[in-house]
XYZ file of C-alpha atoms in Angstrom:
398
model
C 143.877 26.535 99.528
C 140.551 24.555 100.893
C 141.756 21.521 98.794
C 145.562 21.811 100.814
C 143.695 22.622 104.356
C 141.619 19.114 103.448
C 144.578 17.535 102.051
C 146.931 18.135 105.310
C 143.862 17.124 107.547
C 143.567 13.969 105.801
C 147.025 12.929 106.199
C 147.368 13.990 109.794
C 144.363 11.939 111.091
C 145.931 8.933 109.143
C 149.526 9.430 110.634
C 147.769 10.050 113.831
C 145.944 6.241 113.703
C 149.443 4.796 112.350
C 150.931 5.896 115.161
C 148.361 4.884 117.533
C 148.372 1.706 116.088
C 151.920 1.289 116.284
C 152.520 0.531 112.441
C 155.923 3.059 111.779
C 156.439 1.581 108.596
C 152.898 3.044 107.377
C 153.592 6.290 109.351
C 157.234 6.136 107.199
C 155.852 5.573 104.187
C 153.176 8.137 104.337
C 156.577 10.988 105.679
C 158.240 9.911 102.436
C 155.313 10.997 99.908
C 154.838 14.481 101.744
C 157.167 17.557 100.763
C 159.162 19.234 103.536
C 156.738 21.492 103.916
C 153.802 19.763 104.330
C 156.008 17.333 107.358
C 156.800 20.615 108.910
C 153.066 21.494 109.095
C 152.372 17.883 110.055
C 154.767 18.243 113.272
C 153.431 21.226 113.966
C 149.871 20.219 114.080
C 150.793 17.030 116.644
C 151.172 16.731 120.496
C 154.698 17.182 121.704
C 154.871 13.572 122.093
C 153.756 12.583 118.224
C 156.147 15.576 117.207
C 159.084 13.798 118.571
C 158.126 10.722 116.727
C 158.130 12.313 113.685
C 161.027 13.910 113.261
C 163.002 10.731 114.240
C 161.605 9.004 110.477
C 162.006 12.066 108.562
C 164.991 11.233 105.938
C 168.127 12.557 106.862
C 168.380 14.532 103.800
C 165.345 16.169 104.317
C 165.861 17.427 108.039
C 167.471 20.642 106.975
C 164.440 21.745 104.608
C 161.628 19.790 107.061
C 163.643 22.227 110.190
C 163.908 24.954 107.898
C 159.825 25.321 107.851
C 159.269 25.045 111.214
C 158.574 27.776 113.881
C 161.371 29.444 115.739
C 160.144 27.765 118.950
C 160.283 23.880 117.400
C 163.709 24.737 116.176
C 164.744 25.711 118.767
C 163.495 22.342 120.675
C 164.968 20.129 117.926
C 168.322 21.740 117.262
C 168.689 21.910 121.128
C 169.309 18.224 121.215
C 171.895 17.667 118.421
C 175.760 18.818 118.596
C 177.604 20.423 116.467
C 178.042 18.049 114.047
C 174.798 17.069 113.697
C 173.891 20.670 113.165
C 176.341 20.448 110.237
C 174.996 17.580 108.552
C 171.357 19.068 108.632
C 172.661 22.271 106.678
C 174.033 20.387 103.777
C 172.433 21.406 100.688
C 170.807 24.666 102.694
C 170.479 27.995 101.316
C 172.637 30.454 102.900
C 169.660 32.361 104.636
C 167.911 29.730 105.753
C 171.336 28.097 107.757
C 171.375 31.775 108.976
C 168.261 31.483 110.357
C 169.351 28.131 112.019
C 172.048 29.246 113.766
C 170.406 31.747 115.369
C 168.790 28.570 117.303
C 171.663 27.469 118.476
C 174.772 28.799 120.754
C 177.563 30.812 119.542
C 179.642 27.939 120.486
C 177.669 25.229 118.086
C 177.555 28.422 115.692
C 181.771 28.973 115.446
C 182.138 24.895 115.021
C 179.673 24.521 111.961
C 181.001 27.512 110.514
C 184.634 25.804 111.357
C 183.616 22.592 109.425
C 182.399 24.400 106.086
C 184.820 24.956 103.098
C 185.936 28.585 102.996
C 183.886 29.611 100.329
C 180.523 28.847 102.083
C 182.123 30.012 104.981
C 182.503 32.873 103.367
C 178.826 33.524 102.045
C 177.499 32.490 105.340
C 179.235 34.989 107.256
C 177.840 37.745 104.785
C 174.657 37.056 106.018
C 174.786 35.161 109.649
C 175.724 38.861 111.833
C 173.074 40.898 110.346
C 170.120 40.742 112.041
C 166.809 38.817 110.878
C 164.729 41.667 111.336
C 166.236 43.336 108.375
C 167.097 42.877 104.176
C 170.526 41.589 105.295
C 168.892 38.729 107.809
C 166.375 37.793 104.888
C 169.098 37.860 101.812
C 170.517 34.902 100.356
C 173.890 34.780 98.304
C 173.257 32.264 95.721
C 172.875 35.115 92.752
C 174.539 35.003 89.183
C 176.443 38.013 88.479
C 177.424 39.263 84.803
C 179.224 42.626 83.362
C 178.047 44.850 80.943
C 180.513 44.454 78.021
C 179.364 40.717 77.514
C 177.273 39.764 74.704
C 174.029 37.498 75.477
C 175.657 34.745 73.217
C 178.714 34.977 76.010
C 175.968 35.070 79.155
C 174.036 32.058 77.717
C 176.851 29.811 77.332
C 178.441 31.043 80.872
C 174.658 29.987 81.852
C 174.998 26.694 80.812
C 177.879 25.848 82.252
C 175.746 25.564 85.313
C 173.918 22.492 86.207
C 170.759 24.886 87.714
C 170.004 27.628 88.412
C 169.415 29.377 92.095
C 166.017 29.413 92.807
C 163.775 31.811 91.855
C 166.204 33.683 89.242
C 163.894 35.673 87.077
C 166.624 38.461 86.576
C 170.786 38.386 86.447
C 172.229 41.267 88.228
C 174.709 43.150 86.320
C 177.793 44.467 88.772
C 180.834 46.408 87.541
C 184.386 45.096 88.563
C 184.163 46.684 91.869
C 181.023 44.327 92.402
C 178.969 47.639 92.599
C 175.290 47.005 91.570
C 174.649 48.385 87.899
C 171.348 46.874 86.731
C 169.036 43.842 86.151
C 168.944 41.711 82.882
C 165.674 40.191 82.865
C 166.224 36.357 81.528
C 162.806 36.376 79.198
C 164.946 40.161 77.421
C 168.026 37.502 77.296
C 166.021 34.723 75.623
C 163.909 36.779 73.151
C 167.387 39.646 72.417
C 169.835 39.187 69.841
C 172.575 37.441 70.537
C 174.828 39.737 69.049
C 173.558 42.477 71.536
C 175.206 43.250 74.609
C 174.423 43.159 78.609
C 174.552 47.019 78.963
C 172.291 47.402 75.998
C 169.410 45.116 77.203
C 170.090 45.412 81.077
C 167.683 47.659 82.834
C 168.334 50.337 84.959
C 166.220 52.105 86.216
C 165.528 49.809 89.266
C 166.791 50.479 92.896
C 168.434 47.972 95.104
C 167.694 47.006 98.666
C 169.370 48.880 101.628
C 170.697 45.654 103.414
C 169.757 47.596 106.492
C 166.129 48.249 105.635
C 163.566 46.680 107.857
C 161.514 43.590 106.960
C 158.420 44.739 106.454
C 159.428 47.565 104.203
C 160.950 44.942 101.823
C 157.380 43.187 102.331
C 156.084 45.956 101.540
C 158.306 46.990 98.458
C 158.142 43.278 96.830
C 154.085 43.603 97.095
C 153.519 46.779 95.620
C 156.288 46.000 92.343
C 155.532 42.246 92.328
C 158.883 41.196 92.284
C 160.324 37.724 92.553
C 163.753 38.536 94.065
C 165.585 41.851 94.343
C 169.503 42.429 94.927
C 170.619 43.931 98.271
C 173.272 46.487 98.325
C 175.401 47.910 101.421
C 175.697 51.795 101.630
C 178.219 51.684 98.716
C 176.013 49.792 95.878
C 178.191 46.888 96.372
C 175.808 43.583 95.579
C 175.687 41.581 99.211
C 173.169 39.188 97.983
C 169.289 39.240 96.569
C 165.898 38.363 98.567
C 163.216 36.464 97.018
C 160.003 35.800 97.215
C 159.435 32.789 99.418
C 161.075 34.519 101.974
C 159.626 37.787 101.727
C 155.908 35.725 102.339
C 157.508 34.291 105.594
C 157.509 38.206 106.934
C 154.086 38.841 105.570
C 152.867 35.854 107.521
C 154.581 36.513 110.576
C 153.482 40.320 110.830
C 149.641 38.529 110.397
C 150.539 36.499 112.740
C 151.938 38.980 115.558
C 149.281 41.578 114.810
C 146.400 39.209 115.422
C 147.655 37.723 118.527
C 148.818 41.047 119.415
C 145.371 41.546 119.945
C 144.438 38.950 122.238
C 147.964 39.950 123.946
C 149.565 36.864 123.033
C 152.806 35.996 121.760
C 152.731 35.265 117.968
C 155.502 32.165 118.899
C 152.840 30.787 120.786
C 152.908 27.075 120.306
C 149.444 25.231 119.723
C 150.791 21.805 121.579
C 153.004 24.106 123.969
C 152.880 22.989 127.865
C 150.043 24.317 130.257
C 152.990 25.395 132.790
C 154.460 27.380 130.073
C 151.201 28.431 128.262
C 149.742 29.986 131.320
C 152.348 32.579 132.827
C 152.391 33.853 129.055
C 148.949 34.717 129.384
C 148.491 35.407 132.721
C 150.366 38.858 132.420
C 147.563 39.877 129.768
C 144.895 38.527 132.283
C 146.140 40.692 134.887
C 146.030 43.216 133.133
C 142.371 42.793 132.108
C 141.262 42.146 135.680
C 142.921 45.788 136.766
C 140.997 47.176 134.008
C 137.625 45.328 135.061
C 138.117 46.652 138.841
C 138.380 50.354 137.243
C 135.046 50.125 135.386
C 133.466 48.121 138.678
C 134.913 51.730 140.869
C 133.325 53.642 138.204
C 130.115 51.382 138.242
C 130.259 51.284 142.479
C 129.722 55.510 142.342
C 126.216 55.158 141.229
C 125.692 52.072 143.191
C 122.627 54.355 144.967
C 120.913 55.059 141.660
C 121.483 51.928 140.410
C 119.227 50.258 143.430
C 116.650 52.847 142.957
C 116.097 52.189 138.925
C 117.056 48.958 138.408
C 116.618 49.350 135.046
C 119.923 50.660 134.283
C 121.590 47.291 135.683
C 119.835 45.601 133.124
C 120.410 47.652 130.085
C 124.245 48.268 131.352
C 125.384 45.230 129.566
C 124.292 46.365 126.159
C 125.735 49.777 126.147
C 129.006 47.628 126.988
C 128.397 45.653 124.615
C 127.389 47.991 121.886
C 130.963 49.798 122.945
C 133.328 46.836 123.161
C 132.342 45.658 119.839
C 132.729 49.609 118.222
C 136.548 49.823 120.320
C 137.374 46.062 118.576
C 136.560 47.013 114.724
C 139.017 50.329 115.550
C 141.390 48.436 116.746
C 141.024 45.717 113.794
C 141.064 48.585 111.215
C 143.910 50.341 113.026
C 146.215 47.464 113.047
C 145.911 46.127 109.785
C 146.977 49.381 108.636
C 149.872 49.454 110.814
C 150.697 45.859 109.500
C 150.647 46.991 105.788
C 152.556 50.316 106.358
C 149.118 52.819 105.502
C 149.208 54.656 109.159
C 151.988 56.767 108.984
C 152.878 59.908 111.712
C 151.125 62.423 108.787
C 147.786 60.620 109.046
C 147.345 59.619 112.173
C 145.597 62.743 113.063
C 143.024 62.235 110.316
C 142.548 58.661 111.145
C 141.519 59.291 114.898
C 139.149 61.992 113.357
C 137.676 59.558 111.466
C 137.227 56.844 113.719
C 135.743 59.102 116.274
C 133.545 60.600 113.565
C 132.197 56.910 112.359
C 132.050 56.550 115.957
C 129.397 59.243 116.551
C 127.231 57.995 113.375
C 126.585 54.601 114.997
C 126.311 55.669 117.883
C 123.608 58.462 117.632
C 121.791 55.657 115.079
C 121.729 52.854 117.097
C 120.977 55.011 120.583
C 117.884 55.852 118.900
C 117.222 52.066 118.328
C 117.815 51.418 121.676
C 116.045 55.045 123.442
C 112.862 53.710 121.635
C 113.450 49.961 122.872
C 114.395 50.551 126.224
C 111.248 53.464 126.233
C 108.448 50.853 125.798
C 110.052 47.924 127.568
C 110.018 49.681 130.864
C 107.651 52.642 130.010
C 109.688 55.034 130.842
C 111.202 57.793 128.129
C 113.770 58.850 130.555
C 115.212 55.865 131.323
C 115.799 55.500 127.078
C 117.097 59.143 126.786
C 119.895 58.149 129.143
C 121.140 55.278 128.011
C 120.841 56.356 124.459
C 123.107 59.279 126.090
C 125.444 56.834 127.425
C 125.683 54.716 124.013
C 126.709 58.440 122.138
C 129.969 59.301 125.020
């Protein structure tokens, strides 16, 4: 991961002095040895201005995948300035999912003429997956899966398998359906390689695995895919019947973007947030959180102001304030770190909660009754004065 970080630093500071310099066929050149990934990090890591740049030399064929890996904000930006057909000829080649996740970009206008200009059978497949929303199994499934039936023998599936010029990506299992398309089982493809041919698909299938609600939410199938490490999984509607399958490239875009929106969540930012984004649209995003703050900060000054009298008599306690602060802020932020990572990764559920806060408030008292000893002792022979250290060590405990 160091060596990638490196990697993609290295060839943004040299696309950033090609296009400095003016020479595009360098800056070209360079586009055309990265993956679509790696441009889509590239775009993302350069001024609005630079951004624009590169996107006009990214190959045509490679504008789909290269818009594909952006964030929902720069696709939003790019796709906003093509038409319809444009839109179109960007999807060409596109898995299902990902076009779904396009569209969702765009208007329902632009939406109704792309899906106008496909053939009916990816027409078809689209619309299986373009209404549910992205939120959920249905808005992360793809339809590209292999289907086979239980009477066939693995001689039968491996010729039907080569029939095909490749195979969807990530396929580690075929999912066995019956005629009503109802999901029956998974046959793994390392059982069909190492079985008898002879054998049959309902002999070697398994099935003891349970589909995906197409309904289910996100970051339970995050969840789910983590704790079985699974590759792809098929996605059923409330009647078993096989809608599609979600793999594992996908399911790592959720587990990202739940990092991502609980760790600006934090800082009461928006995990969309764009690096490179304008000031004038930067700042009112923040400025609500701000606000916020500075009501907070005039409560603690009120509650500060009532001992304004004994403050002026021992100034001491002005100067030591700022550490129990301190000492407090710092306690409140590793809760709340704790706390939301296991929110993100589904661990803080309505029948712990209860313990959890008992915990916290109990690790809360430890440190604090240590280190207000610490600073009763300190605060005792700086100004020579026990009382002044039993009270703030008081005020480090509540």
């Amino acid at each position: 991961m160091a060596q990638s970080n490196v990697a993609s630093q290295d060839a943004l500071d040299k696309l950033t002095h090609a296009l400095e310099s003016g020479t595009f066929i360098d800056v070209r050149r360079m586009l055309n040895g990265l993956s679509p990934a790696d441009i889509a990090h590239l775009i993302e890591s350069s001024p609005p201005r630079m951004r624009h740049i590169i996107w006009q030399m990214v190959e045509v064929e490679e504008e789909g995948e290269v818009l594909g890996e952006l964030s929902d904000e720069l696709q939003a930006q790019f796709l906003g300035r093509m038409d319809a057909a444009e839109v179109a000829a960007l999807t060409e080649g596109m898995e299902h999912d990902d076009i779904a996740d396009l569209l969702q970009q765009v208007p329902d206008r632009i939406t109704f003429e792309v899906l106008n200009a496909m053939d009916h059978q990816d027409r078809a497949r689209l619309e299986r997956v373009i209404f549910y929303p992205d939120d959920t199994a249905g808005g992360l499934m793809n339809t590209d899966t292999i289907t086979i039936r239980p009477p066939l023998t693995l001689d039968v599936v491996l010729r039907y398998l080569r029939r095909h010029t490749e195979l969807p990506p990530m396929t580690d299992n075929l999912i066995v359906v019956n005629r009503a398309d109802q999901f029956i089982g998974l046959l793994p493809l390392r059982t069909l390689v190492v079985s008898p041919p002879s054998a049959t698909v309902r002999d070697t299938m398994i099935t003891d695995v349970v589909p995906i609600p197409v309904d289910m939410p996100d970051d339970e199938v995050a969840r789910l895919f983590e704790r079985k490490d699974w590759v792809s999984a098929p996605v059923v509607d409330s009647h078993g019947k096989l809608l599609g399958r979600i793999t594992i490239d996908d399911v790592v875009d959720v587990i990202r973007e739940d990092a991502d929106h609980s760790f600006m969540s934090m800082a009461g930012l928006d995990q969309e947030e764009d690096t490179f984004a304008p000031i004038m649209r930067a700042a009112p995003r923040r400025a609500i959180w701000l606000g916020i703050n500075l009501v907070t900060a005039f409560i603690a000054a009120g509650v500060i102001n009532l001992f304004q009298d004994t403050i002026e008599k021992v100034v001491a306690l002005a100067v030591l304030m700022p550490i129990v602060a301190s000492m407090g802020g710092i306690a409140g932020t590793q809760t709340l770190t704790v706390l939301v990572r296991g929110i993100a990764m589904g661990q803080v559920v309505r029948n712990n909660q209860a313990w959890l806060v008992n915990r916290e408030l109990m690790i809360g008292v430890v440190n604090g009754v240590l280190w207000a000893g610490v600073v009763a002792v300190a605060a005792s022979l700086w100004f020579d004065d026990w009382a002044i250290g039993i009270i703030i060590a008081a005020a480090m405990v509540i």
